[in-house]
Each structure stands twice: as structure tokens, then as C-alpha cells.
Tab-separated table of C-alpha atoms and ligand atoms in Angstrom:
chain	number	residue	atom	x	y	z
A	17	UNK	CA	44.643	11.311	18.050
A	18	UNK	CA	45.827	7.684	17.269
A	19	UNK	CA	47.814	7.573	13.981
A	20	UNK	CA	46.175	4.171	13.532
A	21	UNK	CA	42.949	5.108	12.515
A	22	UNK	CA	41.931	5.735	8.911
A	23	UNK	CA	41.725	9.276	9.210
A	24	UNK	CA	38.110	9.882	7.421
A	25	UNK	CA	36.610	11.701	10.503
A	26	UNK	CA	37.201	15.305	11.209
A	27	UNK	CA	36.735	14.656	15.075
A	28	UNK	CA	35.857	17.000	17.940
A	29	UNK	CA	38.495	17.215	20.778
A	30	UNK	CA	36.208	15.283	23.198
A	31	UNK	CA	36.749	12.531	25.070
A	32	UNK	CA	32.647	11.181	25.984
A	33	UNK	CA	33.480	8.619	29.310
A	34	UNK	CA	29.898	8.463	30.389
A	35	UNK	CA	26.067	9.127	29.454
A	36	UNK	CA	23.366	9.803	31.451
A	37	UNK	CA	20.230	10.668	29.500
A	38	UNK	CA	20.697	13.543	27.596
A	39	UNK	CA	23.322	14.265	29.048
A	40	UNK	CA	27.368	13.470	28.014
A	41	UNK	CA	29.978	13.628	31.012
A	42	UNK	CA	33.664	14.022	29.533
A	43	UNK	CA	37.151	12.510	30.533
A	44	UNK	CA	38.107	16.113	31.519
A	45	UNK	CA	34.674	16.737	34.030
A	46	UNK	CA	32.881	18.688	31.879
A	47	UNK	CA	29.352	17.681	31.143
A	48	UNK	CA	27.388	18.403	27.871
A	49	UNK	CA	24.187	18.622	27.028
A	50	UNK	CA	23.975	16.491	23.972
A	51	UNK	CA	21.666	17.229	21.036
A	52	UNK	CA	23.305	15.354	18.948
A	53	UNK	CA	22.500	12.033	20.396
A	54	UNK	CA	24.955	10.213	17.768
A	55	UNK	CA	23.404	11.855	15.170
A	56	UNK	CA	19.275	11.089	15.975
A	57	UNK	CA	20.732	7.768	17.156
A	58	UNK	CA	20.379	7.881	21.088
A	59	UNK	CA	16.604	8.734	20.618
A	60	UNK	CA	15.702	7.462	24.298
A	61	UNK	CA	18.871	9.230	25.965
A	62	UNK	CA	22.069	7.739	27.003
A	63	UNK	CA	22.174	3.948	28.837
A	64	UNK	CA	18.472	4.284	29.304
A	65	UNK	CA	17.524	1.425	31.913
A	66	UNK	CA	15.190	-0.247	30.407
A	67	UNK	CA	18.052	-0.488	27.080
A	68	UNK	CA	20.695	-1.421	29.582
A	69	UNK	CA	18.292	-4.374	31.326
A	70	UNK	CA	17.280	-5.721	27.305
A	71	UNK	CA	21.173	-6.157	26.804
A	72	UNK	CA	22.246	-7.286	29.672
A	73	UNK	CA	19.380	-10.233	29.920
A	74	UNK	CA	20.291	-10.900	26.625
A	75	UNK	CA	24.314	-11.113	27.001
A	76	UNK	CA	22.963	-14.132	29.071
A	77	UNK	CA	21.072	-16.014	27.232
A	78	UNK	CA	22.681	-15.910	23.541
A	79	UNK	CA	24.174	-13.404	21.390
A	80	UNK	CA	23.971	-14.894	17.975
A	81	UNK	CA	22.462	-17.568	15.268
A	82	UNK	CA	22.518	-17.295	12.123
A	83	UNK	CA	20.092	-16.540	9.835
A	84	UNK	CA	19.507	-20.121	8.494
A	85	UNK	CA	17.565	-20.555	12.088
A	86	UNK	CA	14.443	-18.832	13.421
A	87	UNK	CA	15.022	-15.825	15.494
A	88	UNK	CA	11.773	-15.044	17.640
A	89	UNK	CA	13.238	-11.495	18.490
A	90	UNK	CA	12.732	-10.769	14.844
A	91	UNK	CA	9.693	-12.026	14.635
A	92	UNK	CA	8.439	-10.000	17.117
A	93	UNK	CA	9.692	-6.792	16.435
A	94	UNK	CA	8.487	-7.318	12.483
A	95	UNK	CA	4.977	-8.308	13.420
A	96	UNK	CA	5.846	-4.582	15.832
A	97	UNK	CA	7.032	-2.771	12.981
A	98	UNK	CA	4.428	-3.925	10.643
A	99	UNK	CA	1.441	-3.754	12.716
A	100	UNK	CA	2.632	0.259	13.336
A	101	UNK	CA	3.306	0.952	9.325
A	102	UNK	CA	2.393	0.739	5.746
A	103	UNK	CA	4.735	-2.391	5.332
A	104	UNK	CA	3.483	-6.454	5.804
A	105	UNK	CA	7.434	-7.752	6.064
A	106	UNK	CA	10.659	-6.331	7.044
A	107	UNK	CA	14.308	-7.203	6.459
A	108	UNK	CA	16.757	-6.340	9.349
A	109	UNK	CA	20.473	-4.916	8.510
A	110	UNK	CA	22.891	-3.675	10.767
A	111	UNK	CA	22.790	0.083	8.996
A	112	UNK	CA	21.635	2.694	7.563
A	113	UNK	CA	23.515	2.371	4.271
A	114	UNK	CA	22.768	-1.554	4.464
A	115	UNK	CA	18.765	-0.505	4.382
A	116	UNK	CA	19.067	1.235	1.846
A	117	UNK	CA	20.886	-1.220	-0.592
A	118	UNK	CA	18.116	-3.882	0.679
A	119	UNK	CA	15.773	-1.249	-0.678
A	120	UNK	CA	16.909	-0.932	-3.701
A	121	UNK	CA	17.743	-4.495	-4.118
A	122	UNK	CA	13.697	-4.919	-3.089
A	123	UNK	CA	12.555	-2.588	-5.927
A	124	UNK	CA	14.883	-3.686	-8.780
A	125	UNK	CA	13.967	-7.225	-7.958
A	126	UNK	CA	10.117	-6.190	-7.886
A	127	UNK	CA	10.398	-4.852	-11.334
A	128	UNK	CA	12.945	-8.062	-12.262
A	129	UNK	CA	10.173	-10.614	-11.285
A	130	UNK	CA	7.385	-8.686	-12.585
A	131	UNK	CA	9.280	-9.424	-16.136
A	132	UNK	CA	10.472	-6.073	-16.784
A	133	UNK	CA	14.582	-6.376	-15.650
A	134	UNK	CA	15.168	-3.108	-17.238
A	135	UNK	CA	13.322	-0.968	-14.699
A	136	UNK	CA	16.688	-0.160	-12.683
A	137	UNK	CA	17.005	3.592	-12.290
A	138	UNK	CA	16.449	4.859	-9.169
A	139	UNK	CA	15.519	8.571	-8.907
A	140	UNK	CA	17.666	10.630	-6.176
A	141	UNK	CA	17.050	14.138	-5.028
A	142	UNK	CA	19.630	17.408	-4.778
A	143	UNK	CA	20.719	17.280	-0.572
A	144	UNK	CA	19.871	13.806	0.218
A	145	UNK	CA	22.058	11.479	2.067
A	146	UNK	CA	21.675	7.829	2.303
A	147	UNK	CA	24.986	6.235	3.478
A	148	UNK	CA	28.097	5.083	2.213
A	149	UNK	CA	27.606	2.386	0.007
A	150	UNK	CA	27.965	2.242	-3.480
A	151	UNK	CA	24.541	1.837	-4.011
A	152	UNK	CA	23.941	4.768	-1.269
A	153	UNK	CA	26.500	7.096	-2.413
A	154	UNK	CA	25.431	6.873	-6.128
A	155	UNK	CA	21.445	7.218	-5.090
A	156	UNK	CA	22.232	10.716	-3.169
A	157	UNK	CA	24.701	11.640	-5.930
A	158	UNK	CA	26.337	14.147	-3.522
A	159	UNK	CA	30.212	14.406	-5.396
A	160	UNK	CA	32.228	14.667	-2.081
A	161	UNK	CA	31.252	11.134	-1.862
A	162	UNK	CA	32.037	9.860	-4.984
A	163	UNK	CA	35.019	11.495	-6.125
A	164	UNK	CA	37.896	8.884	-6.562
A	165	UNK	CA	36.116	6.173	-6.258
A	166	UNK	CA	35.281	4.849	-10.002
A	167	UNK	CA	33.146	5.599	-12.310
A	168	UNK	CA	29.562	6.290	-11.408
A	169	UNK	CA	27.145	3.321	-11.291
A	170	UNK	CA	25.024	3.036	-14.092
A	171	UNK	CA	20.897	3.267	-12.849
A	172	UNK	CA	20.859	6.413	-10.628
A	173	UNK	CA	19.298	9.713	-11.544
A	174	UNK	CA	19.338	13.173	-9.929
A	175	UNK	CA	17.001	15.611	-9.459
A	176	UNK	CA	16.311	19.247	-8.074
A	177	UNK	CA	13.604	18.645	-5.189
A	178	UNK	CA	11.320	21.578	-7.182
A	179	UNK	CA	11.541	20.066	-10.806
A	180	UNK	CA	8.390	18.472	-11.271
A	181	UNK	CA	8.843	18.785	-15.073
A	182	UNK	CA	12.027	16.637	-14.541
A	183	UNK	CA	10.057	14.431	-12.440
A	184	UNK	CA	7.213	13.681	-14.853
A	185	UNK	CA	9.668	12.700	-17.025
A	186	UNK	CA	12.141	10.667	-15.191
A	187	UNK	CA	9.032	9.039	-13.529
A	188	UNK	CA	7.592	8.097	-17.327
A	189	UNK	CA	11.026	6.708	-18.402
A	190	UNK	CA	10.373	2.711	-19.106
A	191	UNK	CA	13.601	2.009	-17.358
A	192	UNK	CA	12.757	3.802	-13.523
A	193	UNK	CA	11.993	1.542	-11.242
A	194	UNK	CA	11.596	3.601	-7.900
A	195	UNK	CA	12.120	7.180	-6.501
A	196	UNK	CA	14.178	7.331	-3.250
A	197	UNK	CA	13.194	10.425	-0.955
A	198	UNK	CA	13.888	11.096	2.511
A	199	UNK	CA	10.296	13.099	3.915
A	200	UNK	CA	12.548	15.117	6.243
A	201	UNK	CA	16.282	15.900	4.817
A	202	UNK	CA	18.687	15.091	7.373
A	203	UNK	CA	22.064	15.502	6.431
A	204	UNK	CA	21.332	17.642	3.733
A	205	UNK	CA	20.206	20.565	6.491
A	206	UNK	CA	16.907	19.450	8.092
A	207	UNK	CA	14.565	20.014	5.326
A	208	UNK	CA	11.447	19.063	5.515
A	209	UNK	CA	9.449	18.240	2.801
A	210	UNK	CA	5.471	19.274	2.208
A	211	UNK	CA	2.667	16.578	2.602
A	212	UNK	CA	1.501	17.727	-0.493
A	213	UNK	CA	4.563	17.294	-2.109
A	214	UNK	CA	4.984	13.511	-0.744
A	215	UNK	CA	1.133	12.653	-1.537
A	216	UNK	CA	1.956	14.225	-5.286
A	217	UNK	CA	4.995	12.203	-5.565
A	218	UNK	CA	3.194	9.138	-4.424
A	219	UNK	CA	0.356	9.811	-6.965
A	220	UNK	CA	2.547	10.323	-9.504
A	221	UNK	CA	4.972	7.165	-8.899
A	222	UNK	CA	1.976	4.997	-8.602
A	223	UNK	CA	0.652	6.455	-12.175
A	224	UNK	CA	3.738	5.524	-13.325
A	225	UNK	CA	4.500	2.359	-11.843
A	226	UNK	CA	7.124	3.200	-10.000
A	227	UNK	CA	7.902	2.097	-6.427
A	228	UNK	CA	8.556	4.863	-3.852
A	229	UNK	CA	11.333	4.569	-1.318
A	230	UNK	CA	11.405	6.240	1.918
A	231	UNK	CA	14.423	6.757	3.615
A	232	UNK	CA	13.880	7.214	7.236
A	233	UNK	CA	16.974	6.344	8.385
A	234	UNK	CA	16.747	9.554	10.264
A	235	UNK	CA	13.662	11.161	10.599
A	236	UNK	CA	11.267	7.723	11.305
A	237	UNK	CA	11.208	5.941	14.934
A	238	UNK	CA	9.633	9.101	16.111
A	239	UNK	CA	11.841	11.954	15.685
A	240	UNK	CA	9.083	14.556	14.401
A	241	UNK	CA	6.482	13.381	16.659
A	242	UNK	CA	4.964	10.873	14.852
A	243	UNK	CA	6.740	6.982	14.433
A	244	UNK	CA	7.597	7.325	10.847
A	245	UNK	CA	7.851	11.099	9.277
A	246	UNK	CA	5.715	10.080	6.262
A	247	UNK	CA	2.629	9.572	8.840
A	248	UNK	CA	2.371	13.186	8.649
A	249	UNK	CA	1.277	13.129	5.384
A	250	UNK	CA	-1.492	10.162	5.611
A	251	UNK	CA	-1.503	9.078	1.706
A	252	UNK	CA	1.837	9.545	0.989
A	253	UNK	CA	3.304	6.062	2.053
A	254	UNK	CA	5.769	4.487	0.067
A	255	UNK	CA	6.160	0.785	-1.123
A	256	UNK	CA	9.399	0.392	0.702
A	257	UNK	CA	11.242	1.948	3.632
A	258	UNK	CA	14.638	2.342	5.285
A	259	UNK	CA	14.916	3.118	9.077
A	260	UNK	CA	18.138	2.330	10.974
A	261	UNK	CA	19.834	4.997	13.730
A	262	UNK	CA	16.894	5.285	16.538
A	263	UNK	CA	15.685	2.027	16.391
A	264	UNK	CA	18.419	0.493	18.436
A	265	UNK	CA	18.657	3.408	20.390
A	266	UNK	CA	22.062	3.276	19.520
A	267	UNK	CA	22.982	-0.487	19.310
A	268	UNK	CA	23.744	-1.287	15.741
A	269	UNK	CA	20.788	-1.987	13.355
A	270	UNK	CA	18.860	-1.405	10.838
A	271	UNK	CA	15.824	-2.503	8.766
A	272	UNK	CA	13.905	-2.646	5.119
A	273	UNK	CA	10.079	-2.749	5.477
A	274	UNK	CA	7.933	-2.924	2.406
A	275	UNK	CA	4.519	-4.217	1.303
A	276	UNK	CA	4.156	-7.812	0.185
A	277	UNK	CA	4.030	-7.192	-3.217
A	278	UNK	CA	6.847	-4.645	-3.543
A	279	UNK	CA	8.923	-7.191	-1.940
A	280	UNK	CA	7.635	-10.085	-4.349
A	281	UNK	CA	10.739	-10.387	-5.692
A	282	UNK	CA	12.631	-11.611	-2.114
A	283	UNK	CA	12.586	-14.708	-1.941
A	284	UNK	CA	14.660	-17.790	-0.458
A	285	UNK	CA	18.339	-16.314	-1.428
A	286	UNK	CA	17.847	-13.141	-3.273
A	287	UNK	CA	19.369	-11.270	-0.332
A	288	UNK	CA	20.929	-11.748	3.574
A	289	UNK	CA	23.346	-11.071	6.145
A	290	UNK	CA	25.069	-12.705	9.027
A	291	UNK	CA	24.678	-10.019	11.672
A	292	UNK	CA	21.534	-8.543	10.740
A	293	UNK	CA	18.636	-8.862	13.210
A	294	UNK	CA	21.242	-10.906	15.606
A	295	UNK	CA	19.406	-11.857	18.936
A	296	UNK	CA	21.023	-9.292	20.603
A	297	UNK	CA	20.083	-6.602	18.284
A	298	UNK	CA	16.595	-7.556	18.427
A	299	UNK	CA	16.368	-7.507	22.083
A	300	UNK	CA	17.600	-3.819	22.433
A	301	UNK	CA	15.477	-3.244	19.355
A	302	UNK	CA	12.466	-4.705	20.716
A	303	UNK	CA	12.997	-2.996	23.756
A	304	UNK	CA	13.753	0.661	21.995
A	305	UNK	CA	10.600	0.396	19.502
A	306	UNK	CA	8.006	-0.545	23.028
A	307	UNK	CA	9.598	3.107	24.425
A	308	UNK	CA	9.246	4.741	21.249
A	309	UNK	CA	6.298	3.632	19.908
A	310	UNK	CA	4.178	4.797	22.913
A	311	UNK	CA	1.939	7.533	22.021
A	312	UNK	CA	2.923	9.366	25.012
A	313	UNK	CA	6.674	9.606	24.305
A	314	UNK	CA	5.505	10.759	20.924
A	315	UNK	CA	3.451	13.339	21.583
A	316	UNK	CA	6.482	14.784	24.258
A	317	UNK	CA	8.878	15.034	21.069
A	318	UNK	CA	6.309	17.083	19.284
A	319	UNK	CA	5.983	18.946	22.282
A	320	UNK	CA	9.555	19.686	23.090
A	321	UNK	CA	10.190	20.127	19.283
A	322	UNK	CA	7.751	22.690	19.354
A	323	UNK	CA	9.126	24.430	22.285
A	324	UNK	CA	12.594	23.890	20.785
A	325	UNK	CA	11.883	25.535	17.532
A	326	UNK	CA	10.152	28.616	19.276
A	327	UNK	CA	13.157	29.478	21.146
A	328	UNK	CA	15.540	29.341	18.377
A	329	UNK	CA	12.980	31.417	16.101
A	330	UNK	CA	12.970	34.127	18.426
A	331	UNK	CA	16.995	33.252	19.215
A	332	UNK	CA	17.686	33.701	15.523
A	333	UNK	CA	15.394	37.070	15.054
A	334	UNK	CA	17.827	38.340	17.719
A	335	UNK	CA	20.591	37.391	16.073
A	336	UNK	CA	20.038	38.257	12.703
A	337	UNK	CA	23.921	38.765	12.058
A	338	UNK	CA	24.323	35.254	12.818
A	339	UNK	CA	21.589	32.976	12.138
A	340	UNK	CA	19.312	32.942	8.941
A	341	UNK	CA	16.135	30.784	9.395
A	342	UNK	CA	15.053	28.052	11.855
A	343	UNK	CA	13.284	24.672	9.507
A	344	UNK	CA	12.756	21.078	10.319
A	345	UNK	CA	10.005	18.846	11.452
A	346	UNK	CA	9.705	17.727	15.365
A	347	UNK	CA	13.141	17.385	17.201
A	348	UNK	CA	15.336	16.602	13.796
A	349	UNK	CA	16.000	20.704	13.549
A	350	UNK	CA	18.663	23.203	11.760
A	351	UNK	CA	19.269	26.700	12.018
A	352	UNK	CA	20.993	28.003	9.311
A	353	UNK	CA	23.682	30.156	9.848
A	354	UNK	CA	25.561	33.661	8.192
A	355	UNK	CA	28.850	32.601	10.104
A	356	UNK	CA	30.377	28.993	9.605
A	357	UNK	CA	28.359	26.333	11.408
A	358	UNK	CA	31.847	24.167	12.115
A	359	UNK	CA	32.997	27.229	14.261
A	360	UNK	CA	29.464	27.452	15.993
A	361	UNK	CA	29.286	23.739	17.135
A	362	UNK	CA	32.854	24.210	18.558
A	363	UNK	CA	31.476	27.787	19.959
A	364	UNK	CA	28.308	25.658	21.308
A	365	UNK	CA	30.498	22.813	22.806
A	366	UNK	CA	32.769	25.325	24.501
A	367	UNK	CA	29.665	26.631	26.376
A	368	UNK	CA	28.460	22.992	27.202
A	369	UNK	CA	26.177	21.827	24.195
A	370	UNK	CA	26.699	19.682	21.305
A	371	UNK	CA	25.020	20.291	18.089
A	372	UNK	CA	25.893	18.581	14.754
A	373	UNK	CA	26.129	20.350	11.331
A	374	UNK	CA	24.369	19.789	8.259
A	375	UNK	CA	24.334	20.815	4.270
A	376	UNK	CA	23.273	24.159	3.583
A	377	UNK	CA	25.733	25.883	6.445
A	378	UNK	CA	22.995	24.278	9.002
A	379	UNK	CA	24.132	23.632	12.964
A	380	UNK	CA	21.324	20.849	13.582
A	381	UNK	CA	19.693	20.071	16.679
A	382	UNK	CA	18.766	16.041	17.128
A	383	UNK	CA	18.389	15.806	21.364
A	384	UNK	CA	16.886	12.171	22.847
A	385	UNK	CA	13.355	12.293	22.528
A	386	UNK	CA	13.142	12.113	26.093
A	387	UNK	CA	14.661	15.508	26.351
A	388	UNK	CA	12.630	17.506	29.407
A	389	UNK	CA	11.124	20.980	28.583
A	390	UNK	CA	14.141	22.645	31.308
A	391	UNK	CA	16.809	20.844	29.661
A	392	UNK	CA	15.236	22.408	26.155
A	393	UNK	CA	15.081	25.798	27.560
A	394	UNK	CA	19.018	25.238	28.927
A	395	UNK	CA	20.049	24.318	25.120
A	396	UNK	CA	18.402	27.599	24.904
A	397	UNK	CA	20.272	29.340	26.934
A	398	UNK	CA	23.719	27.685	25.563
A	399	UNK	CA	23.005	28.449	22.559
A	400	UNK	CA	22.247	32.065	23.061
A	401	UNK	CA	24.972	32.579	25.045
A	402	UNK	CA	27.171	30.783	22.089
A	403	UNK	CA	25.537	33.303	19.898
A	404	UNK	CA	26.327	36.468	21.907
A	405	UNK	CA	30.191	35.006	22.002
A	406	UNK	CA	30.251	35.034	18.289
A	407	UNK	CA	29.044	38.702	18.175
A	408	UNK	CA	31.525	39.789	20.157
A	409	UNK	CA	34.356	37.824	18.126
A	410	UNK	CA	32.870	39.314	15.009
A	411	UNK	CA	33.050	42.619	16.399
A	412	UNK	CA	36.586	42.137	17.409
A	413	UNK	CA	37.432	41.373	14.189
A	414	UNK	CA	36.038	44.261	12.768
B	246	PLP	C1	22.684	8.153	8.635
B	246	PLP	C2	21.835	7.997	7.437
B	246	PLP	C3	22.012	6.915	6.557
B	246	PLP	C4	23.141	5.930	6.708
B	246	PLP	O1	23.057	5.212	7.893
B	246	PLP	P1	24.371	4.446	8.423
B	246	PLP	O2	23.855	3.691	9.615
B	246	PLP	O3	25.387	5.474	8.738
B	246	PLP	O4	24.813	3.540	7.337
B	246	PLP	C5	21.133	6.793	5.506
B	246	PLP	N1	20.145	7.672	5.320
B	246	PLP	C6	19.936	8.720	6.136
B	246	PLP	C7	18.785	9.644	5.891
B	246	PLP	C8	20.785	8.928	7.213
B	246	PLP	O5	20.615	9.985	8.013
């Protein structure tokens, strides 16, 4: 490993030359089958055509303008991304992380022009992840990522997912001005929150008036089956809404998407960037949201996540030394483990699959969408056969 990077990865001996759908072929020969997908990133697979003919055309033609011009690309994947949601305008980032600050930027600046600047505090929840920002790292609250640098920012408040006492009464302070939630808990170990709890929080936010955040960063652009995780839950949509890592089907982007009047307070230089929603992005994004927007495609990720999540049920009643409980929501899944999910994913990648961790002692399980029902049953079979290696260590070690 290259002593000049910044060492803030812990990386996996793997050297990726080539993808090919869902699957990963390595310097060395060996070929994966990847469910991680860059972390719910590479939702349509690896150098799908269509993806590779978008960016190629584009290379063409022109890679940037700034902002201060019109970009058509963006105006036709917002008048896409609108037409499919809850939202009536959209902001494109780069990120994740740079969603999320445009979100919360959007909802302190609702409150701001509505004449009440003192609505700033943005209510987090206990396992939730929403980049590396300031903003980000403060909203999810998680210490590992805040330790060292500086004191906490003021305006951020945590709370236990099942403490609706403590949300009543965060939600009635007169300085909250939105709750931040992802529906399905990604990084925090594929949790999936109830549609009744998302329609009570929206109920109660509203009551309040306080704006509700989404972030789908992860779970939205049709990782459980439907496009946006929320949809699940019809009366539960928010006012605002992050989604970034499928969307460009892993070419760098990102976007905020809110109603008109949550975003009431954006106007003519309240916020920008220079890359964000660069003709090039927006080509590959347009592209990506035509593939994963068709009902089709959708309905084949619930599909597949349904198969998926059978198998590893029954994998983990077999292995009840090992594993502790399947959860999730479509194809965004974690098993949670007795033994330590670092040594599993190495376990799973020295039998030929790739499978990312997660909070809670979770291995999760994030394949392209486009994932067949043989190459599900082969993760299957990996898995299991990653499984039975750990037994036997375990019982050596005894
Ligand atoms: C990955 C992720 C982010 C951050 O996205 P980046 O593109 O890494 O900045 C935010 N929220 C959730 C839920 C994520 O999974």
C-alpha cells in the first residue's frame, strides 16, 4: 500500500482491474461476485452499456459549464426526479454528505425566511450515518466521527430510534427545525424502519412544524424495490430528501429534492457548487435513473431481495453459532453475526464474494439490482460455504 495516501481507509488486499456486471475480476485472476457494488453505488452492475454509451457520447460533446448557465441535463433529470417523488425542485451535489448539508441548509433557511431564524436544531437518530461533513457528522452524532475534531456544532440533537417521549419533546422545542431519518439504516446495520413509525413521525413533525428529512442516500433509487424507500410507507413523505450513491450508478453525484415551499428559502445565492449536476454527471445520471426507474427492474430487486433474504434466513438458522438474525428491506440487507463480521467479509472474499460490514456486528449484502436469481443463489452458496469454514476454525480453536 502507497505510503502517500492519507491512511483513513482500512482497505481489503484487492486489487479490482475490471467489472462486468455483478461481477469484479481481480489483478491476480480471481473473480468476485460483488455485493457490495461500492457500497449500494453500482446499482445497475459494473460498466453497464447503456452507462458506458451516456459517458462516452458525452466525453464528446462537453464535460462542464458552470452553474451560472443553463444545463438541460439537469433539467431533465429534475423534471425525472420530480415527476417520480414527493419533491417539485431538486438541487444536484456531487455526494452524499454534500446532500445532506443542502438539506439542512434547505430547512434552516425555510424556518429563516418564514421569520423564525431560531428554528436550527436538527433531530438525529442512535445508528444513522449521513457522511462526513461537519454538518453530516454532527447530525448522525456517531463519536468515532467526531472525536478530535472540535467542539460539537451547536443545533444537532440525538435520539434513541424507540423514544417517542423524547421525540414529542424535541419535536415541541421552539428552536427544531427538522428531523433527519434515514427509512432504511444503512451504515448503521440495515435497519429498517416501520411504515407506521415513518407515517407517526411525519404526523407528528407536521403537528409540530417541523420539516422532515429523508436521507436516502442509500436506500432510495430503488434498492428495496420501490424508487425511494419511503414509498413503502405511502403518507410518510418528507419535506426534503437526500439521495446520492445509485443515482450515478457510480459516477459521482448527488442531489437535494424538496417541495416548493420547504425550499422557499433557496433562492438566487443562498447555496451552489461548481461541479454539481456537471453535464457529464447528468448524462450518466439521466441515463442511470431511465434503468432504474422502470417498474420492471424494480419489481426484479424486490424479487431477488426476497429470494436473497430467504436463503440467508434459512443459512443463518443453520448456523446458529455464527449468525444471529437476517433484517433489511429489498436488496440493502445485513445478517448479524456472533463471530466478528471484519473476519467474515475476509472469510467471504476468500471464497469469491464481497460483502461490506455495517454497525451492530452486521456483514451487509448491497448486490446491483440487476443481480440474476443464479447469481443470488451462488452468493448463497459462498456464503454458506464461508460459514461452514468459520465452524471449522472455531472448532479448531476450541
Ligand atoms: C454513504 C451515505 C452518505 C454519504 O454519502 P457520500 O457520497 O459518501 O458523501 C450519507 N447518508 C447515507 C445514508 C449514506 O449511506
Amino acid at each position: 500500500m502507497s505510503e502517500a495516501l492519507m491512511g483513513v481507509y482500512n482497505r481489503a488486499p484487492l486489487e479490482v482491474d475490471r467489472g462486468e456486471g455483478v461481477w469484479l475480476h481481480a489483478r491476480d485472476g480471481r473473480s468476485y461476485l460483488d455485493c457490495v457494488s461500492g457500497i449500494a453505488t453500482n446499482a445497475l452492475g459494473h460498466c453497464h452499456p447503456k452507462l458506458v454509451a451516456a459517458l462516452q457520447n458525452q466525453a464528446e460533446k462537453l464535460w462542464h459549464v458552470s452553474n451560472i448557465f443553463r444545463i438541460p441535463g439537469q433539467e431533465e433529470l429534475a423534471e425525472k426526479l420530480t415527476g417520480a417523488s414527493f419533491a417539485d425542485v431538486v438541487f444536484f451535489a456531487n455526494s452524499g454528505t454534500e446532500a445532506i448539508e443542502a438539506a439542512i441548509k434547505t430547512a434552516r433557511k425555510y424556518h429563516a425566511a418564514k421569520g423564525s431564524p431560531e428554528r436550527i436544531d436538527v433531530i438525529g437518530f442512535a445508528g444513522s450515518f449521513h457522511g462526513r461533513t461537519y454538518a453530516a457528522v454532527n447530525a448522525s452524532g456517531n463519536p468515532a466521527y467526531l472525536d478530535g475534531f472540535g467542539p460539537r456544532l451547536p443545533g444537532y440533537v440525538q435520539l434513541g430510534l424507540d423514544d417517542d417521549a423524547a421525540l414529542a419533546v424535541a419535536l415541541a422545542a421552539p428552536t427544531t427545525a427538522a428531523v433527519l431519518v434515514e427509512p432504511v439504516q444503512g451504515e448503521g446495520g440495515a435497519r429498517a424502519l416501520s411504515p407506521e413509525w415513518l407515517c407517526r413521525l411525519k404526523a407528528m413533525a407536521r403537528a409540530a412544524g417541523v420539516l422532515v428529512i429523508h436521507d436516502e442516500v442509500q436506500c432510495g433509487m430503488g434498492r428495496t424495490g420501490r424508487l425511494f424507500a419511503h414509498q413503502w410507507a405511502p403518507g410518510s413523505e418528507p419535506d426534503i430528501m437526500a439521495i446520492a450513491k445509485a443515482m450515478g450508478g457510480g459516477f459521482p453525484m448527488g442531489a437535494c429534492l424538496a417541495t416548493r415551499e420547504a425550499a422557499a428559502g433557496m433562492t438566487v445565492g443562498a447555496h451552489g457548487t461548481t461541479f454539481g449536476g456537471n453535464p457529464l454527471a447528468m448524462a450518466v445520471g439521466n441515463a442511470a435513473f431511465d434503468l432504474l426507474a422502470d417498474p420492471a427492474l424494480l419489481a426484479h430487486a424486490q424479487a431477488m431481495g426476497e429470494r436473497l433474504t430467504s436463503g440467508l434466513t434459512k443459512l443463518a438458522a443453520a448456523y446458529g453459532d455464527i449468525a444471529v438474525d437476517v433484517r433489511g428491506k429489498g436488496l440493502l440487507i445485513g445478517v448479524k453475526l456472533h463471530t466478528n463480521n471484519r473476519e467474515m467479509m475476509a472469510t467471504a472474499r476468500d471464497h469469491g464474494l464481497l460483502v461490506a460490514g455495517g454497525g451492530d456486528n452486521c456483514i451487509r449484502l448491497l448486490p446491483p439490482l440487476i443481480i440474476t436469481a443464479r447469481e443470488v443463489d451462488t452468493a448463497l452458496d459462498r456464503l454458506a460455504t464461508a460459514f461452514a469454514a468459520t465452524r471449522r476454525a472455531l472448532a479448531q480453536a476450541a
